[in-house]
Each structure stands twice: as C-alpha cells, then as structure tokens.
Tab-separated table of C-alpha atoms in Angstrom:
chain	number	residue	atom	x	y	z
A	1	UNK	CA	96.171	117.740	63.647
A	2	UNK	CA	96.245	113.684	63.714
A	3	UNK	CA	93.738	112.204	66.062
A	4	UNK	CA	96.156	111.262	69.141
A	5	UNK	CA	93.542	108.259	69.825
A	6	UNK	CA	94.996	106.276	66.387
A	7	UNK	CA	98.280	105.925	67.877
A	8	UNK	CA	97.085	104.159	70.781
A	9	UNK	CA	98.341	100.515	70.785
A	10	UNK	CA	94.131	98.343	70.580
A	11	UNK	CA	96.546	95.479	72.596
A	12	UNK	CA	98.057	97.221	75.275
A	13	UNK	CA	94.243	99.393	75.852
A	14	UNK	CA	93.629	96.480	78.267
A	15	UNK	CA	95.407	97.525	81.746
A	16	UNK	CA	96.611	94.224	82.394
A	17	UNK	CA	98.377	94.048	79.056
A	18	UNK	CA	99.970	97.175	79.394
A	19	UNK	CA	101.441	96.590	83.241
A	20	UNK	CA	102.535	93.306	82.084
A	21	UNK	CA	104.855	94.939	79.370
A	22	UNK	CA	106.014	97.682	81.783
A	23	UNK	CA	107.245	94.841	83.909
A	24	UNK	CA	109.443	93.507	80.960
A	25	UNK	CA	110.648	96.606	79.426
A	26	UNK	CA	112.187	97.413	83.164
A	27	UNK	CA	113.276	93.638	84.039
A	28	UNK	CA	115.686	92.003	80.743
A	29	UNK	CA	113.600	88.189	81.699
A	30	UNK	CA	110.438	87.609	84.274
A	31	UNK	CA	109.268	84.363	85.350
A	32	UNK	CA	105.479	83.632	85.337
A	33	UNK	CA	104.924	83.106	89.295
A	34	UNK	CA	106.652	86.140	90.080
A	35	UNK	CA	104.575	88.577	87.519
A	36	UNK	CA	101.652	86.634	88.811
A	37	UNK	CA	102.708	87.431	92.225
A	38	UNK	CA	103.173	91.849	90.913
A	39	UNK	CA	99.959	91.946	89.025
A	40	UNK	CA	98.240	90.295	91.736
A	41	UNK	CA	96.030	87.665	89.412
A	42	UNK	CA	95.369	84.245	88.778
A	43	UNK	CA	96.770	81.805	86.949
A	44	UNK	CA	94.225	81.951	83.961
A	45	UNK	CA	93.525	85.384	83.963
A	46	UNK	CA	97.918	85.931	83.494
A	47	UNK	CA	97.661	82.850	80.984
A	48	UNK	CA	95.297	84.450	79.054
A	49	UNK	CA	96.856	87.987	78.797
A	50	UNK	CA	100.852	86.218	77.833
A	51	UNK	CA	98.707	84.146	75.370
A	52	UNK	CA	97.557	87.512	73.356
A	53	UNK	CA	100.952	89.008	73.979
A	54	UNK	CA	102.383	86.313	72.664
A	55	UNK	CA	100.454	85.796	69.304
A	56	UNK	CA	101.136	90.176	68.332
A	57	UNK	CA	105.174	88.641	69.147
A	58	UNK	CA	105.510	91.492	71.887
A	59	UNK	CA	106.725	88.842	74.138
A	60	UNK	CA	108.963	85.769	73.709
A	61	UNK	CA	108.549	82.779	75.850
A	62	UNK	CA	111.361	80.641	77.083
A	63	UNK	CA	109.894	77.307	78.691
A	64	UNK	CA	112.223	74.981	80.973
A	65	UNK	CA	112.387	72.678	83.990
A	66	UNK	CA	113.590	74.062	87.387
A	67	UNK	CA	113.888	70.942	89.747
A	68	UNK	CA	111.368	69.481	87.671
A	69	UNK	CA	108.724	72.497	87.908
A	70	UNK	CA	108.165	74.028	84.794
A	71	UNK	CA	109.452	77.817	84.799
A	72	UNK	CA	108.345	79.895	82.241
A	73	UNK	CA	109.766	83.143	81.532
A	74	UNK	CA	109.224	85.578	79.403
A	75	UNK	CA	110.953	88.830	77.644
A	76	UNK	CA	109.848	91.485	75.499
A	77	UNK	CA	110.909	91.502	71.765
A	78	UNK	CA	111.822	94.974	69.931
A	79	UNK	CA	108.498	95.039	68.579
A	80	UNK	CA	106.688	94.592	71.694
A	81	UNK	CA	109.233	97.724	73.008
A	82	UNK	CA	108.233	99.781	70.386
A	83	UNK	CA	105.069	99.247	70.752
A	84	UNK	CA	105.040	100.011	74.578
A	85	UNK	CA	106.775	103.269	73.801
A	86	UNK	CA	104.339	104.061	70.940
A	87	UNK	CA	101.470	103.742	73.285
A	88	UNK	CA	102.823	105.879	76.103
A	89	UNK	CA	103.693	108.343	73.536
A	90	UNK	CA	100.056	108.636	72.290
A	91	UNK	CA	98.818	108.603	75.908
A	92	UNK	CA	100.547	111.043	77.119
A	93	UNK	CA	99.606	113.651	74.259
A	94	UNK	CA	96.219	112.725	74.731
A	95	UNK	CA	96.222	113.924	78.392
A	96	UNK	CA	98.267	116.664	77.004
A	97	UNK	CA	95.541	118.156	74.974
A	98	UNK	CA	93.118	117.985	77.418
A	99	UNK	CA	94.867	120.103	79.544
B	1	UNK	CA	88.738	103.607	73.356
B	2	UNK	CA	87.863	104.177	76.693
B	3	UNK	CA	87.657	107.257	79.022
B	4	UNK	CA	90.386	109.520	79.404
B	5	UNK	CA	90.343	108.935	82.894
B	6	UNK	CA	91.072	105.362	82.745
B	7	UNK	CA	93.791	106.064	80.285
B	8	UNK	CA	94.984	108.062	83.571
B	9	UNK	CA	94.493	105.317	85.582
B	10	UNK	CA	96.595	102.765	83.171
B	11	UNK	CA	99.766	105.213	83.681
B	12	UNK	CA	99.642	105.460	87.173
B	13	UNK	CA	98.864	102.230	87.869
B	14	UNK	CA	102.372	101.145	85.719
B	15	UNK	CA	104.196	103.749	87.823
B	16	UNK	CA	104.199	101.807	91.287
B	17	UNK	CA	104.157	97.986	88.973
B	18	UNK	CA	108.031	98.734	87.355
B	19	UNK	CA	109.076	100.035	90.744
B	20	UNK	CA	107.902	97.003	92.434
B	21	UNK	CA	108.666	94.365	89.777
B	22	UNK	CA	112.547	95.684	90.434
B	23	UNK	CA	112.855	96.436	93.952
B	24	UNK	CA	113.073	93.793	96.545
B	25	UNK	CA	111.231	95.619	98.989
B	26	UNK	CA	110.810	92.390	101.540
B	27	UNK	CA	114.395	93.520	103.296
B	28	UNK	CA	113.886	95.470	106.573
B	29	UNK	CA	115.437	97.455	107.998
B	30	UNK	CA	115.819	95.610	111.211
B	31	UNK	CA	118.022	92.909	109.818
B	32	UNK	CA	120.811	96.048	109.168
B	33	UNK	CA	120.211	97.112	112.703
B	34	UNK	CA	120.783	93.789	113.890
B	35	UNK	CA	123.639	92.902	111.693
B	36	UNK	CA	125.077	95.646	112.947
B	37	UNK	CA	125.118	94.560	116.447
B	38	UNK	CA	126.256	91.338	115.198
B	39	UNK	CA	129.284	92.931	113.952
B	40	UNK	CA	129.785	95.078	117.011
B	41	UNK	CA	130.211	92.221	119.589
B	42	UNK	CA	132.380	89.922	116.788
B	43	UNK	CA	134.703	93.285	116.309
B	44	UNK	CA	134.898	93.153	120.951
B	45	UNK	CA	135.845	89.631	121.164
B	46	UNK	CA	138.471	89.828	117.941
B	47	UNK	CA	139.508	93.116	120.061
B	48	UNK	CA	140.006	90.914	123.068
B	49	UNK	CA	141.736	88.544	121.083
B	50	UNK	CA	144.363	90.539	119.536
B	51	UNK	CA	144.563	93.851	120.900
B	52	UNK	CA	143.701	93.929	124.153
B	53	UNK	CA	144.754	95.435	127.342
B	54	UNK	CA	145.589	98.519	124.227
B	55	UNK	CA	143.351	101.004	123.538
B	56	UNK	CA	140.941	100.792	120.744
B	57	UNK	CA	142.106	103.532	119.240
B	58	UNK	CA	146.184	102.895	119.505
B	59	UNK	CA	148.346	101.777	116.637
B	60	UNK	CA	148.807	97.841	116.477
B	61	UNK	CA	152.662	97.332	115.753
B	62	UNK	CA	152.398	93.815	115.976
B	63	UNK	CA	150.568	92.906	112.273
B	64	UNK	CA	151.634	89.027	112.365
B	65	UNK	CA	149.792	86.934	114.201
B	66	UNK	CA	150.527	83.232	115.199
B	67	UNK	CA	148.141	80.590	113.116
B	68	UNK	CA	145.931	79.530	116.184
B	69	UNK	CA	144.978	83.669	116.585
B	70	UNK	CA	144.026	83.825	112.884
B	71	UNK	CA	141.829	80.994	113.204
B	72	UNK	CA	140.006	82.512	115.916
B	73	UNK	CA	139.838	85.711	114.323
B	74	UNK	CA	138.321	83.667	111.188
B	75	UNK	CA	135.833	81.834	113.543
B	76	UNK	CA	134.409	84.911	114.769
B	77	UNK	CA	133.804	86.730	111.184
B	78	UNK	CA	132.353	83.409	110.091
B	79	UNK	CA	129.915	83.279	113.209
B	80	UNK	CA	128.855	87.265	112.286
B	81	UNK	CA	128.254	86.744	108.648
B	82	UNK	CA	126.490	83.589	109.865
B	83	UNK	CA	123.993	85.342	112.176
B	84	UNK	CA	123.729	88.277	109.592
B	85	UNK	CA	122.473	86.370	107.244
B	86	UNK	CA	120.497	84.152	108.679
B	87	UNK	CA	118.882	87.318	110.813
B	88	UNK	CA	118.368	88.860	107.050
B	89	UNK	CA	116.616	85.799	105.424
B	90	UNK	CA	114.374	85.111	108.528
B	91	UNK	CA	112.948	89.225	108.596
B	92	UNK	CA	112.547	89.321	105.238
B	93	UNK	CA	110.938	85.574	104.517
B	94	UNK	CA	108.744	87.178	107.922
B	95	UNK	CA	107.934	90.685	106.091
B	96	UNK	CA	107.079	89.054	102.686
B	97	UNK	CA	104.506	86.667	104.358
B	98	UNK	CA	102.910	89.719	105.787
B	99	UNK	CA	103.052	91.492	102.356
B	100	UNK	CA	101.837	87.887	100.458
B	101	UNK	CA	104.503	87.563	98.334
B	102	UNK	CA	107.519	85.253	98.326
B	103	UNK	CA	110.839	85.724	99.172
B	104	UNK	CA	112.253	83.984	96.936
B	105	UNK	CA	111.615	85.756	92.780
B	106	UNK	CA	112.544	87.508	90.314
B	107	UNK	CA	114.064	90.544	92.052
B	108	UNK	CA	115.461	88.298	95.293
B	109	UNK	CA	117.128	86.184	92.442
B	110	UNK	CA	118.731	89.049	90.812
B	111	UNK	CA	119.397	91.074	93.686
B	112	UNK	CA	122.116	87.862	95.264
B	113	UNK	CA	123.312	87.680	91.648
B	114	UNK	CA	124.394	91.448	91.933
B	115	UNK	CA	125.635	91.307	95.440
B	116	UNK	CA	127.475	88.028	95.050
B	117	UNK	CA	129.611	89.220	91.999
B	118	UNK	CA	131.846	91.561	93.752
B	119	UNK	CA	131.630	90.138	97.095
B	120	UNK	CA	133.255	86.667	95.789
B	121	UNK	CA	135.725	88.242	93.463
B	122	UNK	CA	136.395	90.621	97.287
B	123	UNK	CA	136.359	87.567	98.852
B	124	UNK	CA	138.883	85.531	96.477
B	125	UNK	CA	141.039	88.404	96.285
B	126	UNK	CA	141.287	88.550	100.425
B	127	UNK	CA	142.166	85.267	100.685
B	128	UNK	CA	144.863	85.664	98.210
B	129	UNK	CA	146.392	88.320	100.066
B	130	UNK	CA	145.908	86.664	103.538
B	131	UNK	CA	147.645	84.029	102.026
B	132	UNK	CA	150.450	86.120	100.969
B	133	UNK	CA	150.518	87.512	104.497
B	134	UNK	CA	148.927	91.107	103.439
B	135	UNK	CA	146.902	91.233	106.871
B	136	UNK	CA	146.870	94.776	106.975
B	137	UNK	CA	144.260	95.199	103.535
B	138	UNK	CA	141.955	92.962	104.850
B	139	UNK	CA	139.744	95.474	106.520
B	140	UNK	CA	140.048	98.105	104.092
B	141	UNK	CA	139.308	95.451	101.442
B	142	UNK	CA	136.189	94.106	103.155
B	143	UNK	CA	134.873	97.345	103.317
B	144	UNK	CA	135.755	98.717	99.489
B	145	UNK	CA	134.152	95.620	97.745
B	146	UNK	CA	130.828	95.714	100.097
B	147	UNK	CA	130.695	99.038	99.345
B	148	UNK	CA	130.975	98.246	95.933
B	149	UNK	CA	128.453	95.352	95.974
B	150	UNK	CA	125.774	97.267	97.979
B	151	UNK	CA	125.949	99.793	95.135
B	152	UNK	CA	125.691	97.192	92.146
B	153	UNK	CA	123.042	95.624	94.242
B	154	UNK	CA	121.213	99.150	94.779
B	155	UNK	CA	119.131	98.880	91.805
B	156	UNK	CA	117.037	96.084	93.451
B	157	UNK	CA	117.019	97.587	96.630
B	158	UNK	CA	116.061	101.143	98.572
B	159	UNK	CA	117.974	103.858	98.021
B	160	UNK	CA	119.605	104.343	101.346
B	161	UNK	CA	121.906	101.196	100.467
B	162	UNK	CA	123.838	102.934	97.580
B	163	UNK	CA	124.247	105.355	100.250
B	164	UNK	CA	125.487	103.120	102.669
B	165	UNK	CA	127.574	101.464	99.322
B	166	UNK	CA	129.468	104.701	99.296
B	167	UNK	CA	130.055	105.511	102.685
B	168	UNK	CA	131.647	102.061	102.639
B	169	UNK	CA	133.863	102.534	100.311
B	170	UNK	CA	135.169	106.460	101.691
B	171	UNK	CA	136.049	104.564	105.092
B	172	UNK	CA	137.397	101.791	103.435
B	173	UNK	CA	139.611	104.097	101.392
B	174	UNK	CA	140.440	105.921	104.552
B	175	UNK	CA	141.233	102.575	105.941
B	176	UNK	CA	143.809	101.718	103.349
B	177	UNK	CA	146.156	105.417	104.565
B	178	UNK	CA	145.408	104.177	108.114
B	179	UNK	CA	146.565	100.825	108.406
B	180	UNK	CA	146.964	99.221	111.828
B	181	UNK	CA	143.405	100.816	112.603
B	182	UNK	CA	141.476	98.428	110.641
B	183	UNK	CA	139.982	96.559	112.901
B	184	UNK	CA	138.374	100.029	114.346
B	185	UNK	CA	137.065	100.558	110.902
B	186	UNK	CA	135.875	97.193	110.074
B	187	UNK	CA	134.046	98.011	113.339
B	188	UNK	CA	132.689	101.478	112.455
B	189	UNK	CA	132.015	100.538	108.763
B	190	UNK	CA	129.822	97.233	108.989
B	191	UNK	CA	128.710	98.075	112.987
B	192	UNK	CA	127.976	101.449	112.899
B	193	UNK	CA	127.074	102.347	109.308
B	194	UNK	CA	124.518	99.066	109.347
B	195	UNK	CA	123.034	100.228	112.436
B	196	UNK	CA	122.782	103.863	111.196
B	197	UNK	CA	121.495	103.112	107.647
B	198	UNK	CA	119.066	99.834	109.146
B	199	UNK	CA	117.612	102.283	111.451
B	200	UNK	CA	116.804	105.099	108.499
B	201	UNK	CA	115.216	102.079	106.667
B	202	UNK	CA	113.343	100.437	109.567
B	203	UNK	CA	112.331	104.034	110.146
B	204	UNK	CA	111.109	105.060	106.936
B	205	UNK	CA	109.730	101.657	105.351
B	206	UNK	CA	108.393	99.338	107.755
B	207	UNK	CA	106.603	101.503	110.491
C-alpha cells in the first residue's frame, strides 16, 4: 500500500495554513481583520501565512478601499479546494491506520 | 512530517475555526427575551387602541380603521422594532467586547445581508397591501416572512432560530385561516415565541 504521508499537502502541514483555508472553503470571501480576529494572531504572523498561500494560488486576493481603509479579502481558488480536500483525505487515513 | 498527534490536533483545531468563522455567536439570548417584552407591551397599547373594552380573544368585525388610528398603530410597531434593535446591537456589541472580538465582521455582515432580504421584500409587500387596504394580512404576513428570514439567516446564527423561523411561519399560516385574530398572533408570535426561544438561548449559551 501507498505511504498515506505522500498525500499530505507540505503547505497546509503548518496549522495556521490549514485553519486559514478551512475558514475559506466554509465562507465564499473573508476579510483580513476578521480572520485575524478567528485565528487569534497578529498582523505579521496572518501576513505572512496569506503571503505563502498566495504564491501556491490557493487563495486569491481582492484589495479595495472601504471609507478609505484598505480591506483586503480573500477567497480560495479550485486549486487551493482541492488541495484542502486532498490533505484531509490523507489525514484522515493516516489516523485510520493507526487505529 | 510531524507527529501523528499533532496531525490530530490540526483537525480538531479546524473543527471549532469553520464553526466560528460562520456563526455570529455575539447575539444573546437576552436581547430575544427582551424584544419580546418589547413586543408584548406595543401589542397592549395597539390593543387599547383598537380593540378595547373587547376581549383579547373576540373576533374584531370592525377591520377599517380611520387614518389617525393607523398612524398610531404604525407609531407603536416603529417604537418596538426601534427598542428591539437597538436592545440587540447594544447586548451583542456588550457580549463581543467580553469575548474580544468585534461586532461588526464577516459573519455580522452576512448575517443582516440574509435577514434583510426577505424582511424588505416582507416589508415592501405589506405596505403594498396596506395601501390597498388588505389590513387583515398584515399580521400573518409579518410573521411568514420573519419566519422566513430567521431561517435564511440561521446559517449564521444558533440553531434554536431556524426553530423559532418555523414556528413563525406555522402561526403565521394559522394566522392567515384566522383573520380578525391577528393582532393576538402578532402578539403570541414575536412576544411569546422571542421570549420562549431568547430564554432557551440565554439559557444554553451565555450562562
């Protein structure tokens, strides 16, 4: 049998990563204060994380002005669904198999 | 790769993240209690008005009323929906402070975008009629597209307000076969059911 551990997604390994995509696979849009606000984090340490997300295209960023405060908000593309599924999938065959 | 146990940890830590990032959780209960009461005392004074010394439970024959009565009546729903809602913002900006989050995001955002939908195309729709002179489907209206908008609105909210969504719209549908009752229903369906439903909230959630 394949080695469940190859599936796993090497981006969404880092918690934060991963509970940031679960919050846009449930929500269609998010802003940045408010996931801020759910993952209980800074501003850098969230920057970082959408940064990385970002670059692999699992999220798409959609920058404006809200009474001239900049809003970002963000969704998650079909690749960074997939991807999010994928890595479920694996990890819950892993803790399968250990049972 | 990392321990299984912290692959655990990932997955349940996600669990309670997606329930939160969708559920406004800073509503309490209190403000349905309240509401509730609210509606109670506007539903005696419009009994007062218009169907007083009769009991509350006799048939109203009389379904015209002059202007100046109508504009009473209209005062006093205004001055409940007033209070409601400004009893429901003030609780809730109060229980998000003491959860340190903000009232106003993503989920408070979407949740008045789902309520508002059907409660302005209910409230267009009653004015239309009340302009045609239909008096008699205003309560039973009120109460069908509340009930609806409580259950579009669920999603983003605890369960016991689809709940309350439906039982809405069963006494609002009774309402509609029982006309000349309404304003007993109006009173039953947002006094009673608010303070019923608040209460199982307030009972369950913020204690």
């Amino acid at each position: 049998m394949k080695n469940p551990f190859e599936n796993l997604d090497r981006i969404l390994e880092h918690r934060a990563r991963l509970q940031i995509m679960s919050v846009l696979v449930t929500n269609e849009a998010y802003d940045f204060n408010s996931l801020k606000e759910i993952l209980q984090t800074t501003d850098g340490n969230l920057a970082t994380h959408m940064k990385a997300l970002e670059k692999e295209k699992y999220v798409s960023v959609n920058k404006s002005f809200v009474d001239r405060k900049p809003n970002t908000r963000y969704k998650a593309t079909e690749k960074g669904k997939t991807s999010f599924k994928k890595h479920l999938d694996a990890l819950e065959t892993i803790l399968k198999q250990r049972k | 790769m990392k321990p299984i146990e912290q692959y655990e940890q990932d997955l349940s830590s996600i669990r309670t993240i997606m329930e939160r990032s969708v559920k406004f959780i800073s509503l309490s209960g209190l403000s349905g209690i309240l509401a509730g009461i609210y509606a109670l005392i506007g539903s005696a004074a419009a009994y007062a008005l218009i169907q007083y010394p009769l009991s509350i439970t006799s048939y109203r024959q009389e379904s015209v009323q002059p202007p100046s009565v109508i504009i009473k009546l209209i005062g006093i729903a205004l001055v409940v929906l007033a209070a409601s809602l400004l009893t429901g913002f003030w609780l809730s900006y109060r229980k998000a402070n003491v959860h340190g989050t903000r009232v106003w995001n993503e989920t408070s955002k979407r949740l008045v975008i789902n309520l508002s939908i059907p409660l302005l195309t209910g409230g267009i729709f009653i004015l239309i009629l009340l302009s045609n002179g239909h008096y008699g489907v205003v309560a039973p209206a009120c109460l069908i597209f509340y009930g609806l908008a409580l259950i579009n609105a669920s999603a983003n909210l605890y369960e016991e307000v689809r709940y309350l969504g439906y039982s809405e719209i069963v006494l609002g549908l009774i309402c509609a076969a029982l006309q000349g009752y309404g304003l007993l229903f109006w009173a039953i369906g947002f006094g009673v059911l608010h303070i019923f439903y608040g209460a199982l909230m307030y009972h369950k959630y913020d204690r």
